[in-house]
């Protein structure tokens, strides 16, 4: 060893140092001249800038790498993280160079081991690049900030138009499909947005809603799913956003859909048309149809109402909805001055404020039809009915009426007029009180009159009277001489009145019928103004309630007159059989009344939301009363206006149903009835007048119609009254009424007339090819007139007396009035009355439409069989009546046009003209 150590050693001419090695120590001892160890140079390592940024951005990740490399005797010199081409250095730690023996063991494999270790660490990271421009990045920028992308770095490079996804390999691999899909979809959307165009189409909100509800919008989107359809309510436009081809496809489909919608003009009441014009059509279409899943809408052009619907089913449902949800009601205004009162203005303002607060749902207006004043309420059915009820109640309560309370015997009248002054003075504060024959007449507001009537009736019921008949000779003279003395003594000593009555002196006002008709089966139907409590029949009908408690109205008056036993009898019926149902009738004794028995019938309380049910129940009540009277072998019955009082049934409708029930009863085939006389009885003039009018309309031309001498004169008939005499005559064929209306008798063809209006007579089938006058007019006017007439009659009845207006077409007139004329019935029916009505309607329409002249043919004198003299009399009479009763402002000339060959009619007309 020593020898070797002393020698110098060369290896390939390079000096090699040799040192002794001691096995026991396990080391070599170098002594003073130790070996010179070469420290490894730093290793440069190229790293992705995105991995570098990711390592620097994750807290603690860089330190972890430093620690792991330190275990491999390596220090890392990290480049700046913003460097574009980063290179890091792996450095041998300077502190190890002082430990020679340690360095010797490390340096041999340091470079290899360090490089491999660091490479393994870097290989755990992964970078994926994606093609992307700045617009796509802006679109996904917010999305990549979500928790889905925690733990990775997403870095855009707009110069390269790329985005880099960096992170741990497993994280990047997991996120890559999601991010790649996001990038691809967003790129498509951005590209689509660049090519997207928007077009605007005008469309009503209702039509757009129909498109949505009916699935038409979905149908379009199924074809072009990426198209965007938006609706702008303020501008009423639909916006189509998409590619050019998509927009064109959608526009085409919308045009096809619009053209395929069903269209129809519908006939509506003019008042309902006014209501619809006043409302927002779009809003009303939604209320009526769209809210009920009916794909339809209303369009109004002037006075033409059109209905558009998606399908036939929608069309049918929409028409049904219009009938159910739109309503107009007319209320007869008897006292027009009421409409100028502050109370009416206040009520009208209140109703409009309540029902039209959010949207217009009702329209309230005054209307005149054939010289009759009406209040018309039109709009949504529910609100119209509510409004109608309040207006009806207002008019009912405040309309000025006149009624008479019969007072018999005349001594009672004397007593109340002399001893009841305090009561009468109190009543006179609110109503006018007058004495007229054997009745007390009250006039004033309806409510006050009814209150006053109850007070007077109660007072009359509290009075007692008796009659002393003296048949001894000279008694009459004696009483007449001493009447003043005896009457004064009775009043002073006994507070009673004595009055001498002679047979036949008492007024017969209440014993004569106002109208009477004998029906073909021999039964007599009469109208009487009388107190039901003293009317002379076998049985009277009482308007009762379900419990037979007679506490008000007619029922109370009957109870007061009959005595309290009547209530006991009724209570017993309820105890035995329970409450009655509406329409039921029961019979009791009459108590103190002059009749034999009383039938108590339960009439319906008026319900404006179910009028047909009320009418049916009222007819049932009358029918059961008539049946009960016959079952008890009575020959005469008196019926009041059941349900028209405190039960609120509209008076005219009430009377119409009562008379209709009577007609159904008497005309029932095989009817075996003991009744011979049916009396309609009331003390109120208005009720009596309506009883008379309705009875005349239903039965007036039956076997025998007999007006009473107590009645006002009847309308003109052949034997009743001649027309007012004209005051001025021009030539032989012209008559001038004193009011200025000119009537001309002309011999010419009707189609040659040049007046504003021509009247045509047609049958119920409205066929203009039938009848000489119709054929002549059709030939000159052209075939279009037939179509106009058919259109005008849609939705209306073609009953005799109906009048339909059309344009004059090729005729020299502005308007043709087509009247449905009945066949002559030899005065067994209503044909004469209908003829009178036709003349009135035509004249009224001409005046109302501001026409100055009108031409009539000799209506009914041809195939319809009317007597020529009757037609002449009716026509002249109605023309003169119209002239004198109405303030005619427009109509100046009426022509009666006769065919030159019809000499018989010409002769009769000329005689009537004289």
mmCIF file of N, CA and C in Angstrom, residues 613-726:
data_model
loop_
_atom_site.group_PDB
_atom_site.id
_atom_site.type_symbol
_atom_site.label_atom_id
_atom_site.label_comp_id
_atom_site.label_asym_id
_atom_site.label_seq_id
_atom_site.Cartn_x
_atom_site.Cartn_y
_atom_site.Cartn_z
ATOM 1 N N UNK A 613 -136.926 30.404 -15.763
ATOM 2 C CA UNK A 613 -137.422 29.577 -14.647
ATOM 3 C C UNK A 613 -138.555 30.291 -13.920
ATOM 4 N N UNK A 614 -138.386 31.594 -13.699
ATOM 5 C CA UNK A 614 -139.437 32.371 -13.028
ATOM 6 C C UNK A 614 -140.733 32.358 -13.843
ATOM 7 N N UNK A 615 -140.611 32.529 -15.153
ATOM 8 C CA UNK A 615 -141.804 32.534 -16.008
ATOM 9 C C UNK A 615 -142.503 31.179 -15.958
ATOM 10 N N UNK A 616 -141.734 30.115 -15.989
ATOM 11 C CA UNK A 616 -142.314 28.762 -15.953
ATOM 12 C C UNK A 616 -143.063 28.529 -14.645
ATOM 13 N N UNK A 617 -142.458 28.979 -13.519
ATOM 14 C CA UNK A 617 -143.093 28.777 -12.215
ATOM 15 C C UNK A 617 -144.356 29.620 -12.074
ATOM 16 N N UNK A 618 -144.348 30.839 -12.650
ATOM 17 C CA UNK A 618 -145.546 31.680 -12.584
ATOM 18 C C UNK A 618 -146.691 31.029 -13.363
ATOM 19 N N UNK A 619 -146.402 30.505 -14.559
ATOM 20 C CA UNK A 619 -147.454 29.838 -15.334
ATOM 21 C C UNK A 619 -147.977 28.600 -14.591
ATOM 22 N N UNK A 620 -147.070 27.927 -13.889
ATOM 23 C CA UNK A 620 -147.493 26.765 -13.106
ATOM 24 C C UNK A 620 -148.450 27.198 -11.996
ATOM 25 N N UNK A 621 -148.132 28.316 -11.313
ATOM 26 C CA UNK A 621 -148.981 28.805 -10.226
ATOM 27 C C UNK A 621 -150.390 29.129 -10.727
ATOM 28 N N UNK A 622 -150.492 29.761 -11.896
ATOM 29 C CA UNK A 622 -151.807 30.104 -12.457
ATOM 30 C C UNK A 622 -152.548 28.831 -12.867
ATOM 31 N N UNK A 623 -151.822 27.910 -13.492
ATOM 32 C CA UNK A 623 -152.462 26.665 -13.941
ATOM 33 C C UNK A 623 -153.009 25.858 -12.774
ATOM 34 N N UNK A 624 -152.212 25.714 -11.696
ATOM 35 C CA UNK A 624 -152.694 24.950 -10.532
ATOM 36 C C UNK A 624 -153.885 25.648 -9.876
ATOM 37 N N UNK A 625 -153.938 26.984 -9.944
ATOM 38 C CA UNK A 625 -155.095 27.710 -9.385
ATOM 39 C C UNK A 625 -156.347 27.418 -10.194
ATOM 40 N N UNK A 626 -156.232 27.434 -11.510
ATOM 41 C CA UNK A 626 -157.389 27.153 -12.364
ATOM 42 C C UNK A 626 -157.866 25.711 -12.172
ATOM 43 N N UNK A 627 -156.913 24.783 -12.071
ATOM 44 C CA UNK A 627 -157.284 23.381 -11.868
ATOM 45 C C UNK A 627 -157.980 23.188 -10.526
ATOM 46 N N UNK A 628 -157.474 23.870 -9.484
ATOM 47 C CA UNK A 628 -158.054 23.739 -8.154
ATOM 48 C C UNK A 628 -159.469 24.321 -8.114
ATOM 49 N N UNK A 629 -159.678 25.433 -8.829
ATOM 50 C CA UNK A 629 -161.020 26.035 -8.888
ATOM 51 C C UNK A 629 -162.008 25.079 -9.551
ATOM 52 N N UNK A 630 -161.583 24.431 -10.642
ATOM 53 C CA UNK A 630 -162.459 23.496 -11.350
ATOM 54 C C UNK A 630 -162.734 22.261 -10.505
ATOM 55 N N UNK A 631 -161.701 21.763 -9.806
ATOM 56 C CA UNK A 631 -161.882 20.584 -8.961
ATOM 57 C C UNK A 631 -162.911 20.834 -7.858
ATOM 58 N N UNK A 632 -163.028 22.109 -7.419
ATOM 59 C CA UNK A 632 -163.990 22.441 -6.372
ATOM 60 C C UNK A 632 -165.303 22.962 -6.949
ATOM 61 N N UNK A 633 -165.536 22.692 -8.244
ATOM 62 C CA UNK A 633 -166.811 22.941 -8.907
ATOM 63 C C UNK A 633 -167.185 24.423 -8.985
ATOM 64 N N UNK A 634 -166.191 25.301 -9.061
ATOM 65 C CA UNK A 634 -166.484 26.732 -9.168
ATOM 66 C C UNK A 634 -166.645 27.114 -10.641
ATOM 67 N N UNK A 635 -167.488 28.102 -10.883
ATOM 68 C CA UNK A 635 -167.731 28.544 -12.258
ATOM 69 C C UNK A 635 -167.040 29.859 -12.582
ATOM 70 N N UNK A 636 -166.584 30.596 -11.563
ATOM 71 C CA UNK A 636 -165.929 31.882 -11.824
ATOM 72 C C UNK A 636 -164.744 32.058 -10.880
ATOM 73 N N UNK A 637 -163.685 32.721 -11.385
ATOM 74 C CA UNK A 637 -162.454 32.925 -10.615
ATOM 75 C C UNK A 637 -161.894 34.299 -10.938
ATOM 76 N N UNK A 638 -161.324 34.961 -9.927
ATOM 77 C CA UNK A 638 -160.681 36.266 -10.107
ATOM 78 C C UNK A 638 -159.195 36.108 -9.816
ATOM 79 N N UNK A 639 -158.346 36.548 -10.762
ATOM 80 C CA UNK A 639 -156.893 36.377 -10.656
ATOM 81 C C UNK A 639 -156.227 37.753 -10.667
ATOM 82 N N UNK A 640 -155.401 38.066 -9.671
ATOM 83 C CA UNK A 640 -154.642 39.320 -9.678
ATOM 84 C C UNK A 640 -153.316 39.129 -10.425
ATOM 85 N N UNK A 641 -152.482 40.174 -10.437
ATOM 86 C CA UNK A 641 -151.154 40.099 -11.068
ATOM 87 C C UNK A 641 -150.191 39.447 -10.083
ATOM 88 N N UNK A 642 -150.284 38.123 -9.982
ATOM 89 C CA UNK A 642 -149.496 37.353 -9.009
ATOM 90 C C UNK A 642 -148.000 37.602 -9.225
ATOM 91 N N UNK A 643 -147.264 37.839 -8.136
ATOM 92 C CA UNK A 643 -145.799 38.027 -8.101
ATOM 93 C C UNK A 643 -145.337 39.401 -8.560
ATOM 94 N N UNK A 644 -146.263 40.271 -9.030
ATOM 95 C CA UNK A 644 -145.823 41.562 -9.545
ATOM 96 C C UNK A 644 -145.595 42.586 -8.441
ATOM 97 N N UNK A 645 -146.029 42.292 -7.229
ATOM 98 C CA UNK A 645 -145.889 43.248 -6.131
ATOM 99 C C UNK A 645 -144.553 43.102 -5.430
ATOM 100 N N UNK A 646 -144.616 42.655 -4.158
ATOM 101 C CA UNK A 646 -143.394 42.577 -3.350
ATOM 102 C C UNK A 646 -142.458 41.475 -3.831
ATOM 103 N N UNK A 647 -142.936 40.578 -4.706
ATOM 104 C CA UNK A 647 -142.064 39.538 -5.247
ATOM 105 C C UNK A 647 -141.247 40.039 -6.434
ATOM 106 N N UNK A 648 -141.526 41.247 -6.922
ATOM 107 C CA UNK A 648 -140.664 41.929 -7.876
ATOM 108 C C UNK A 648 -140.714 41.486 -9.317
ATOM 109 N N UNK A 649 -141.729 40.702 -9.711
ATOM 110 C CA UNK A 649 -141.808 40.238 -11.110
ATOM 111 C C UNK A 649 -142.157 41.429 -12.000
ATOM 112 N N UNK A 650 -141.388 41.671 -13.098
ATOM 113 C CA UNK A 650 -141.728 42.782 -14.006
ATOM 114 C C UNK A 650 -143.182 42.685 -14.453
ATOM 115 N N UNK A 651 -143.907 43.798 -14.329
ATOM 116 C CA UNK A 651 -145.358 43.766 -14.472
ATOM 117 C C UNK A 651 -145.811 43.226 -15.829
ATOM 118 N N UNK A 652 -145.277 43.772 -16.919
ATOM 119 C CA UNK A 652 -145.768 43.331 -18.227
ATOM 120 C C UNK A 652 -145.440 41.858 -18.473
ATOM 121 N N UNK A 653 -144.224 41.459 -18.089
ATOM 122 C CA UNK A 653 -143.841 40.060 -18.250
ATOM 123 C C UNK A 653 -144.724 39.168 -17.399
ATOM 124 N N UNK A 654 -145.077 39.641 -16.211
ATOM 125 C CA UNK A 654 -145.965 38.901 -15.307
ATOM 126 C C UNK A 654 -147.327 38.679 -15.977
ATOM 127 N N UNK A 655 -147.905 39.754 -16.493
ATOM 128 C CA UNK A 655 -149.231 39.662 -17.112
ATOM 129 C C UNK A 655 -149.197 38.758 -18.337
ATOM 130 N N UNK A 656 -148.140 38.885 -19.148
ATOM 131 C CA UNK A 656 -148.031 38.041 -20.342
ATOM 132 C C UNK A 656 -148.030 36.560 -19.984
ATOM 133 N N UNK A 657 -147.329 36.206 -18.911
ATOM 134 C CA UNK A 657 -147.266 34.801 -18.508
ATOM 135 C C UNK A 657 -148.583 34.328 -17.907
ATOM 136 N N UNK A 658 -149.271 35.212 -17.177
ATOM 137 C CA UNK A 658 -150.584 34.848 -16.621
ATOM 138 C C UNK A 658 -151.572 34.570 -17.752
ATOM 139 N N UNK A 659 -151.621 35.470 -18.731
ATOM 140 C CA UNK A 659 -152.549 35.293 -19.847
ATOM 141 C C UNK A 659 -152.166 34.071 -20.678
ATOM 142 N N UNK A 660 -150.881 33.861 -20.860
ATOM 143 C CA UNK A 660 -150.431 32.691 -21.613
ATOM 144 C C UNK A 660 -150.830 31.399 -20.908
ATOM 145 N N UNK A 661 -150.730 31.384 -19.556
ATOM 146 C CA UNK A 661 -151.127 30.198 -18.793
ATOM 147 C C UNK A 661 -152.634 29.947 -18.935
ATOM 148 N N UNK A 662 -153.410 31.032 -18.930
ATOM 149 C CA UNK A 662 -154.869 30.889 -19.104
ATOM 150 C C UNK A 662 -155.168 30.312 -20.487
ATOM 151 N N UNK A 663 -154.484 30.839 -21.513
ATOM 152 C CA UNK A 663 -154.731 30.337 -22.868
ATOM 153 C C UNK A 663 -154.358 28.856 -22.983
ATOM 154 N N UNK A 664 -153.217 28.468 -22.411
ATOM 155 C CA UNK A 664 -152.825 27.060 -22.445
ATOM 156 C C UNK A 664 -153.859 26.187 -21.747
ATOM 157 N N UNK A 665 -154.407 26.721 -20.643
ATOM 158 C CA UNK A 665 -155.389 25.944 -19.868
ATOM 159 C C UNK A 665 -156.673 25.735 -20.674
ATOM 160 N N UNK A 666 -157.185 26.831 -21.258
ATOM 161 C CA UNK A 666 -158.481 26.711 -21.941
ATOM 162 C C UNK A 666 -158.358 25.980 -23.273
ATOM 163 N N UNK A 667 -157.138 25.963 -23.872
ATOM 164 C CA UNK A 667 -156.960 25.326 -25.169
ATOM 165 C C UNK A 667 -156.439 23.903 -25.068
ATOM 166 N N UNK A 668 -156.276 23.414 -23.823
ATOM 167 C CA UNK A 668 -155.797 22.037 -23.652
ATOM 168 C C UNK A 668 -156.831 21.069 -24.208
ATOM 169 N N UNK A 669 -156.442 20.191 -25.124
ATOM 170 C CA UNK A 669 -157.401 19.243 -25.704
ATOM 171 C C UNK A 669 -158.018 18.342 -24.631
ATOM 172 N N UNK A 670 -159.336 18.154 -24.722
ATOM 173 C CA UNK A 670 -160.028 17.284 -23.772
ATOM 174 C C UNK A 670 -160.208 17.884 -22.390
ATOM 175 N N UNK A 671 -159.964 19.186 -22.261
ATOM 176 C CA UNK A 671 -160.073 19.837 -20.956
ATOM 177 C C UNK A 671 -161.537 19.868 -20.494
ATOM 178 N N UNK A 672 -161.800 19.280 -19.330
ATOM 179 C CA UNK A 672 -163.137 19.291 -18.742
ATOM 180 C C UNK A 672 -163.097 20.214 -17.531
ATOM 181 N N UNK A 673 -163.607 21.417 -17.686
ATOM 182 C CA UNK A 673 -163.529 22.403 -16.621
ATOM 183 C C UNK A 673 -164.913 22.963 -16.314
ATOM 184 N N UNK A 674 -165.154 23.233 -15.028
ATOM 185 C CA UNK A 674 -166.419 23.852 -14.624
ATOM 186 C C UNK A 674 -166.384 25.368 -14.753
ATOM 187 N N UNK A 675 -165.206 25.922 -14.980
ATOM 188 C CA UNK A 675 -165.068 27.377 -15.054
ATOM 189 C C UNK A 675 -165.753 27.926 -16.296
ATOM 190 N N UNK A 676 -166.507 28.994 -16.091
ATOM 191 C CA UNK A 676 -167.182 29.672 -17.188
ATOM 192 C C UNK A 676 -166.714 31.117 -17.335
ATOM 193 N N UNK A 677 -166.218 31.675 -16.224
ATOM 194 C CA UNK A 677 -165.765 33.069 -16.248
ATOM 195 C C UNK A 677 -164.418 33.175 -15.545
ATOM 196 N N UNK A 678 -163.448 33.801 -16.201
ATOM 197 C CA UNK A 678 -162.145 34.103 -15.601
ATOM 198 C C UNK A 678 -161.977 35.614 -15.620
ATOM 199 N N UNK A 679 -161.789 36.204 -14.445
ATOM 200 C CA UNK A 679 -161.637 37.656 -14.328
ATOM 201 C C UNK A 679 -160.187 37.992 -13.958
ATOM 202 N N UNK A 680 -159.594 38.947 -14.658
ATOM 203 C CA UNK A 680 -158.286 39.510 -14.302
ATOM 204 C C UNK A 680 -158.567 40.823 -13.581
ATOM 205 N N UNK A 681 -158.189 40.906 -12.301
ATOM 206 C CA UNK A 681 -158.679 41.986 -11.436
ATOM 207 C C UNK A 681 -157.510 42.726 -10.787
ATOM 208 N N UNK A 682 -157.595 44.054 -10.774
ATOM 209 C CA UNK A 682 -156.660 44.899 -10.031
ATOM 210 C C UNK A 682 -157.285 46.280 -9.895
ATOM 211 N N UNK A 683 -156.788 47.068 -8.938
ATOM 212 C CA UNK A 683 -157.307 48.428 -8.756
ATOM 213 C C UNK A 683 -156.371 49.460 -9.371
ATOM 214 N N UNK A 684 -155.188 49.017 -9.801
ATOM 215 C CA UNK A 684 -154.194 49.946 -10.343
ATOM 216 C C UNK A 684 -154.435 50.148 -11.832
ATOM 217 N N UNK A 685 -154.538 51.409 -12.263
ATOM 218 C CA UNK A 685 -154.820 51.710 -13.669
ATOM 219 C C UNK A 685 -153.763 51.127 -14.604
ATOM 220 N N UNK A 686 -152.494 51.225 -14.197
ATOM 221 C CA UNK A 686 -151.425 50.717 -15.061
ATOM 222 C C UNK A 686 -151.568 49.211 -15.247
ATOM 223 N N UNK A 687 -151.828 48.511 -14.148
ATOM 224 C CA UNK A 687 -151.971 47.049 -14.240
ATOM 225 C C UNK A 687 -153.167 46.690 -15.104
ATOM 226 N N UNK A 688 -154.282 47.406 -14.920
ATOM 227 C CA UNK A 688 -155.481 47.142 -15.715
ATOM 228 C C UNK A 688 -155.215 47.381 -17.190
ATOM 229 N N UNK A 689 -154.489 48.460 -17.500
ATOM 230 C CA UNK A 689 -154.190 48.753 -18.905
ATOM 231 C C UNK A 689 -153.349 47.637 -19.530
ATOM 232 N N UNK A 690 -152.373 47.152 -18.774
ATOM 233 C CA UNK A 690 -151.526 46.075 -19.301
ATOM 234 C C UNK A 690 -152.328 44.786 -19.426
ATOM 235 N N UNK A 691 -153.180 44.492 -18.422
ATOM 236 C CA UNK A 691 -154.074 43.328 -18.532
ATOM 237 C C UNK A 691 -154.876 43.408 -19.831
ATOM 238 N N UNK A 692 -155.427 44.605 -20.099
ATOM 239 C CA UNK A 692 -156.267 44.775 -21.289
ATOM 240 C C UNK A 692 -155.457 44.620 -22.571
ATOM 241 N N UNK A 693 -154.286 45.272 -22.612
ATOM 242 C CA UNK A 693 -153.458 45.212 -23.820
ATOM 243 C C UNK A 693 -153.047 43.786 -24.145
ATOM 244 N N UNK A 694 -152.550 43.069 -23.128
ATOM 245 C CA UNK A 694 -152.063 41.706 -23.360
ATOM 246 C C UNK A 694 -153.212 40.784 -23.736
ATOM 247 N N UNK A 695 -154.365 40.944 -23.067
ATOM 248 C CA UNK A 695 -155.520 40.099 -23.372
ATOM 249 C C UNK A 695 -155.999 40.339 -24.800
ATOM 250 N N UNK A 696 -156.007 41.614 -25.224
ATOM 251 C CA UNK A 696 -156.390 41.917 -26.605
ATOM 252 C C UNK A 696 -155.432 41.266 -27.586
ATOM 253 N N UNK A 697 -154.120 41.352 -27.271
ATOM 254 C CA UNK A 697 -153.124 40.784 -28.176
ATOM 255 C C UNK A 697 -153.268 39.275 -28.305
ATOM 256 N N UNK A 698 -153.632 38.607 -27.198
ATOM 257 C CA UNK A 698 -153.740 37.141 -27.200
ATOM 258 C C UNK A 698 -155.103 36.667 -27.719
ATOM 259 N N UNK A 699 -156.180 37.383 -27.337
ATOM 260 C CA UNK A 699 -157.530 36.883 -27.615
ATOM 261 C C UNK A 699 -158.414 37.873 -28.356
ATOM 262 N N UNK A 700 -157.860 39.030 -28.710
ATOM 263 C CA UNK A 700 -158.710 40.136 -29.188
ATOM 264 C C UNK A 700 -159.564 39.824 -30.384
ATOM 265 N N UNK A 701 -159.140 38.864 -31.220
ATOM 266 C CA UNK A 701 -159.931 38.556 -32.412
ATOM 267 C C UNK A 701 -160.544 37.163 -32.345
ATOM 268 N N UNK A 702 -160.870 36.741 -31.129
ATOM 269 C CA UNK A 702 -161.559 35.466 -30.974
ATOM 270 C C UNK A 702 -163.030 35.653 -31.337
ATOM 271 N N UNK A 703 -163.866 34.730 -30.930
ATOM 272 C CA UNK A 703 -165.274 34.733 -31.347
ATOM 273 C C UNK A 703 -165.961 36.055 -31.067
ATOM 274 N N UNK A 704 -165.733 36.615 -29.889
ATOM 275 C CA UNK A 704 -166.425 37.865 -29.552
ATOM 276 C C UNK A 704 -165.563 38.680 -28.624
ATOM 277 N N UNK A 705 -165.184 39.863 -29.067
ATOM 278 C CA UNK A 705 -164.424 40.755 -28.217
ATOM 279 C C UNK A 705 -165.265 41.986 -27.948
ATOM 280 N N UNK A 706 -165.585 42.225 -26.664
ATOM 281 C CA UNK A 706 -166.530 43.292 -26.333
ATOM 282 C C UNK A 706 -165.841 44.338 -25.481
ATOM 283 N N UNK A 707 -165.596 45.552 -26.003
ATOM 284 C CA UNK A 707 -165.041 46.603 -25.162
ATOM 285 C C UNK A 707 -166.119 47.165 -24.250
ATOM 286 N N UNK A 708 -165.708 47.603 -23.077
ATOM 287 C CA UNK A 708 -166.658 48.163 -22.117
ATOM 288 C C UNK A 708 -166.866 49.637 -22.373
ATOM 289 N N UNK A 709 -168.010 50.120 -21.950
ATOM 290 C CA UNK A 709 -168.277 51.560 -22.052
ATOM 291 C C UNK A 709 -167.406 52.336 -21.103
ATOM 292 N N UNK A 710 -166.855 51.653 -20.122
ATOM 293 C CA UNK A 710 -165.973 52.342 -19.177
ATOM 294 C C UNK A 710 -164.562 52.475 -19.712
ATOM 295 N N UNK A 711 -164.288 51.811 -20.851
ATOM 296 C CA UNK A 711 -162.942 51.841 -21.389
ATOM 297 C C UNK A 711 -162.699 53.112 -22.182
ATOM 298 N N UNK A 712 -161.376 53.387 -22.382
ATOM 299 C CA UNK A 712 -161.021 54.434 -23.334
ATOM 300 C C UNK A 712 -161.284 53.900 -24.722
ATOM 301 N N UNK A 713 -161.466 54.748 -25.732
ATOM 302 C CA UNK A 713 -161.781 54.275 -27.087
ATOM 303 C C UNK A 713 -160.732 53.317 -27.587
ATOM 304 N N UNK A 714 -161.215 52.310 -28.342
ATOM 305 C CA UNK A 714 -160.307 51.317 -28.911
ATOM 306 C C UNK A 714 -159.547 51.913 -30.073
ATOM 307 N N UNK A 715 -158.425 51.242 -30.472
ATOM 308 C CA UNK A 715 -157.773 51.638 -31.715
ATOM 309 C C UNK A 715 -158.752 51.497 -32.875
ATOM 310 N N UNK A 716 -158.498 52.193 -33.912
ATOM 311 C CA UNK A 716 -159.448 52.271 -35.026
ATOM 312 C C UNK A 716 -159.657 50.904 -35.661
ATOM 313 N N UNK A 717 -160.885 50.526 -35.874
ATOM 314 C CA UNK A 717 -161.248 49.346 -36.663
ATOM 315 C C UNK A 717 -162.245 49.807 -37.711
ATOM 316 N N UNK A 718 -162.771 48.891 -38.465
ATOM 317 C CA UNK A 718 -163.659 49.284 -39.571
ATOM 318 C C UNK A 718 -164.907 50.000 -39.069
ATOM 319 N N UNK A 719 -165.440 49.557 -37.960
ATOM 320 C CA UNK A 719 -166.715 50.105 -37.514
ATOM 321 C C UNK A 719 -166.569 51.060 -36.348
ATOM 322 N N UNK A 720 -165.321 51.382 -35.995
ATOM 323 C CA UNK A 720 -165.149 52.140 -34.755
ATOM 324 C C UNK A 720 -164.994 53.630 -34.999
ATOM 325 N N UNK A 721 -163.993 53.994 -35.766
ATOM 326 C CA UNK A 721 -163.672 55.420 -35.819
ATOM 327 C C UNK A 721 -163.070 55.754 -37.162
ATOM 328 N N UNK A 722 -163.447 56.860 -37.725
ATOM 329 C CA UNK A 722 -162.876 57.282 -39.004
ATOM 330 C C UNK A 722 -161.663 58.131 -38.748
ATOM 331 N N UNK A 723 -160.774 58.251 -39.746
ATOM 332 C CA UNK A 723 -159.564 59.037 -39.551
ATOM 333 C C UNK A 723 -159.877 60.513 -39.392
ATOM 334 N N UNK A 724 -158.945 61.255 -38.742
ATOM 335 C CA UNK A 724 -159.152 62.691 -38.584
ATOM 336 C C UNK A 724 -159.309 63.357 -39.944
ATOM 337 N N UNK A 725 -160.224 64.294 -40.035
ATOM 338 C CA UNK A 725 -160.504 64.944 -41.322
ATOM 339 C C UNK A 725 -159.346 65.825 -41.724
ATOM 340 N N UNK A 726 -158.901 65.738 -42.983
ATOM 341 C CA UNK A 726 -157.860 66.646 -43.443
ATOM 342 C C UNK A 726 -158.416 68.057 -43.532
#
